[in-house]
Amino acid sequence: MMIRSFWSAPPNATRPAAGTATRCGGASLRRSRRPMPEARVHDALTLAGAALLIPATWAVPSDHRWLSCAMVSGGHLLSGWMFSCDLDVSGELAHRWGPLRWIWWPYERWIAHRSWLSHGLVVGPLLRALYLAALVETALLGLCLALEAVGGPGLLWLQEWHRFWGNLGLRYPRRFLEFAVGFVLAGASHSLLDWIQTGIRRAI
């Protein structure tokens, strides 16, 4: 029996050749003429970055250093493995979302690959996080309105959901900041590796 690793491509996934147009979510996107690093290279970089962030975070004064390390490194791993800059073109990455991979189809259609929206050092990862948050909020709103229509406390539940996250952010602002730092750094390192490889290829 063959067991596929977490970051391996699905059996029917193929990588388009460099310089060819790909079809993503119904939109034709032009891939870079210079091939970018493979997903496994970015995965290795993400893992190495998360490991390096542990001693770096430990050096920052904190009442709970282990928790700080977990938040920064955890955000880094989640961003690099599940919110990659290449979600707009790579089936190898979208398949990690399993049956929910379809939620990224609108993102694939609207965001041009290697634009400042997908590969911006800060904007890129934050945009993908906000995109998912907007989808979750839309789904919850629809569910709560449906419950309200049949006499359920739908909107009340939605208010409690917002209050929960609001209170959590007010109570633990540092933990949210630590997670956000790790999350953004993963996207930034991905973009930097792409730019460095492109620069080297142009120089050669």
Coordinates of N, CA and C in Angstrom, one line a residue, residues 65-135:
R65 N 7.1 31.7 27.7 CA 8.0 31.6 26.6 C 7.6 30.4 25.7
W66 N 7.2 29.3 26.3 CA 6.9 28.1 25.5 C 5.6 28.4 24.7
L67 N 4.6 29.1 25.3 CA 3.4 29.4 24.6 C 3.7 30.4 23.5
S68 N 4.6 31.4 23.7 CA 4.9 32.3 22.6 C 5.6 31.6 21.5
C69 N 6.5 30.7 21.8 CA 7.1 29.9 20.7 C 6.1 29.1 19.9
A70 N 5.1 28.5 20.6 CA 4.1 27.7 20.0 C 3.3 28.5 19.0
M71 N 2.9 29.8 19.5 CA 2.1 30.6 18.7 C 2.8 31.1 17.4
V72 N 4.0 31.5 17.6 CA 4.8 32.0 16.4 C 5.1 30.9 15.4
S73 N 5.6 29.8 15.9 CA 5.9 28.7 15.0 C 4.7 28.0 14.5
G74 N 3.6 27.9 15.3 CA 2.4 27.4 14.8 C 1.8 28.2 13.7
G75 N 1.8 29.5 13.8 CA 1.3 30.4 12.8 C 2.1 30.3 11.5
H76 N 3.4 30.1 11.7 CA 4.3 30.0 10.6 C 4.0 28.7 9.8
L77 N 3.9 27.6 10.5 CA 3.6 26.3 9.8 C 2.2 26.3 9.1
L78 N 1.2 26.9 9.8 CA -0.1 26.9 9.2 C -0.1 27.7 7.9
S79 N 0.5 28.9 8.0 CA 0.6 29.8 6.8 C 1.4 29.1 5.7
G80 N 2.5 28.5 5.9 CA 3.4 28.0 4.9 C 2.8 26.7 4.2
W81 N 2.1 25.9 5.0 CA 1.6 24.7 4.5 C 0.1 24.7 4.0
M82 N -0.7 25.6 4.6 CA -2.1 25.7 4.2 C -2.5 27.0 3.5
F83 N -1.7 28.0 3.7 CA -2.1 29.3 3.1 C -1.0 29.8 2.2
S84 N -0.4 28.9 1.4 CA 0.7 29.2 0.5 C 0.4 30.3 -0.5
C85 N 1.4 31.0 -0.9 CA 1.3 32.0 -2.0 C 0.8 31.4 -3.3
D86 N 1.1 30.1 -3.5 CA 0.8 29.4 -4.7 C -0.6 28.8 -4.7
L87 N -1.4 29.1 -3.8 CA -2.8 28.5 -3.7 C -3.6 28.8 -5.0
D88 N -3.2 29.9 -5.6 CA -3.9 30.4 -6.8 C -3.6 29.6 -8.1
V89 N -2.5 28.8 -8.1 CA -2.2 28.1 -9.3 C -1.9 26.6 -9.0
S90 N -1.6 26.2 -7.8 CA -1.1 24.9 -7.6 C -2.1 23.9 -7.0
G91 N -2.5 22.9 -7.8 CA -3.4 21.9 -7.2 C -2.7 21.1 -6.2
E92 N -1.4 21.0 -6.2 CA -0.6 20.3 -5.2 C -0.9 20.9 -3.8
L93 N -1.2 22.2 -3.7 CA -1.4 22.8 -2.4 C -2.9 22.9 -2.1
A94 N -3.7 23.1 -3.1 CA -5.2 23.2 -2.8 C -5.7 21.9 -2.3
H95 N -5.1 20.7 -2.7 CA -5.6 19.4 -2.3 C -5.5 19.2 -0.8
R96 N -4.6 20.0 -0.1 CA -4.4 19.8 1.3 C -5.7 20.2 2.1
W97 N -6.5 21.0 1.4 CA -7.8 21.3 2.1 C -8.9 20.2 1.9
G98 N -8.5 19.2 1.2 CA -9.4 18.0 1.1 C -10.7 18.4 0.4
P99 N -11.9 18.0 1.0 CA -13.2 18.3 0.4 C -13.5 19.8 0.5
L100 N -12.7 20.6 1.2 CA -13.0 22.1 1.2 C -12.1 22.9 0.2
R101 N -11.4 22.2 -0.6 CA -10.5 22.9 -1.5 C -11.2 23.8 -2.5
W102 N -12.5 23.5 -2.7 CA -13.3 24.4 -3.6 C -13.4 25.8 -3.1
I103 N -13.2 26.0 -1.8 CA -13.4 27.4 -1.3 C -12.3 28.3 -1.8
W104 N -11.3 27.8 -2.4 CA -10.2 28.7 -2.9 C -10.4 29.0 -4.4
W105 N -11.5 28.4 -5.0 CA -11.7 28.7 -6.5 C -11.9 30.2 -6.7
P106 N -12.7 30.9 -6.0 CA -12.8 32.3 -6.2 C -11.5 33.1 -6.1
Y107 N -10.7 32.7 -5.1 CA -9.4 33.3 -4.9 C -8.5 33.0 -6.2
E108 N -8.6 31.8 -6.7 CA -7.8 31.5 -7.9 C -8.2 32.4 -9.1
R109 N -9.5 32.6 -9.1 CA -10.0 33.4 -10.3 C -9.7 34.9 -10.2
W110 N -9.7 35.4 -9.0 CA -9.6 36.9 -8.8 C -8.2 37.4 -8.6
I111 N -7.3 36.6 -8.1 CA -6.0 37.0 -7.7 C -5.0 36.6 -8.7
A112 N -4.3 37.5 -9.4 CA -3.3 37.2 -10.4 C -2.0 36.7 -9.7
H113 N -1.5 35.6 -10.2 CA -0.3 34.9 -9.6 C 0.9 35.8 -9.6
R114 N 1.6 35.9 -8.5 CA 2.8 36.7 -8.3 C 2.5 38.2 -8.4
S115 N 1.3 38.6 -8.2 CA 1.0 40.0 -8.1 C 1.3 40.4 -6.6
W116 N 1.2 41.7 -6.3 CA 1.4 42.1 -4.9 C 0.3 41.6 -4.0
L117 N -0.8 41.2 -4.6 CA -1.9 40.6 -3.7 C -1.6 39.2 -3.3
S118 N -0.9 38.4 -4.2 CA -0.6 37.0 -3.8 C 0.8 36.9 -3.2
H119 N 1.7 37.7 -3.6 CA 3.1 37.5 -3.1 C 3.6 38.7 -2.4
G120 N 2.8 39.7 -2.0 CA 3.2 40.8 -1.2 C 3.7 40.2 0.2
L121 N 4.8 40.8 0.7 CA 5.4 40.3 1.9 C 4.4 40.2 3.1
V122 N 3.6 41.3 3.2 CA 2.7 41.3 4.3 C 1.2 41.2 3.8
V123 N 0.9 41.8 2.7 CA -0.4 41.8 2.2 C -0.9 40.4 1.8
G124 N 0.0 39.7 1.1 CA -0.3 38.3 0.6 C -0.9 37.4 1.7
P125 N -0.1 37.1 2.7 CA -0.7 36.2 3.8 C -1.9 36.7 4.5
L126 N -1.9 38.0 4.8 CA -3.0 38.6 5.5 C -4.3 38.6 4.6
L127 N -4.1 38.8 3.3 CA -5.3 38.7 2.4 C -5.9 37.3 2.4
R128 N -5.0 36.3 2.4 CA -5.6 34.9 2.4 C -6.3 34.6 3.7
A129 N -5.7 35.1 4.8 CA -6.4 34.9 6.1 C -7.7 35.6 6.1
L130 N -7.8 36.9 5.6 CA -9.0 37.6 5.6 C -10.0 37.0 4.7
Y131 N -9.6 36.5 3.6 CA -10.4 35.8 2.6 C -11.2 34.6 3.3
L132 N -10.4 33.8 4.0 CA -11.0 32.6 4.6 C -12.0 33.1 5.7
A133 N -11.6 34.1 6.5 CA -12.4 34.7 7.6 C -13.7 35.2 7.0
A134 N -13.7 35.8 5.8 CA -14.9 36.3 5.2 C -15.8 35.2 4.7
L135 N -15.2 34.1 4.2 CA -16.0 33.0 3.8 C -16.7 32.3 5.0

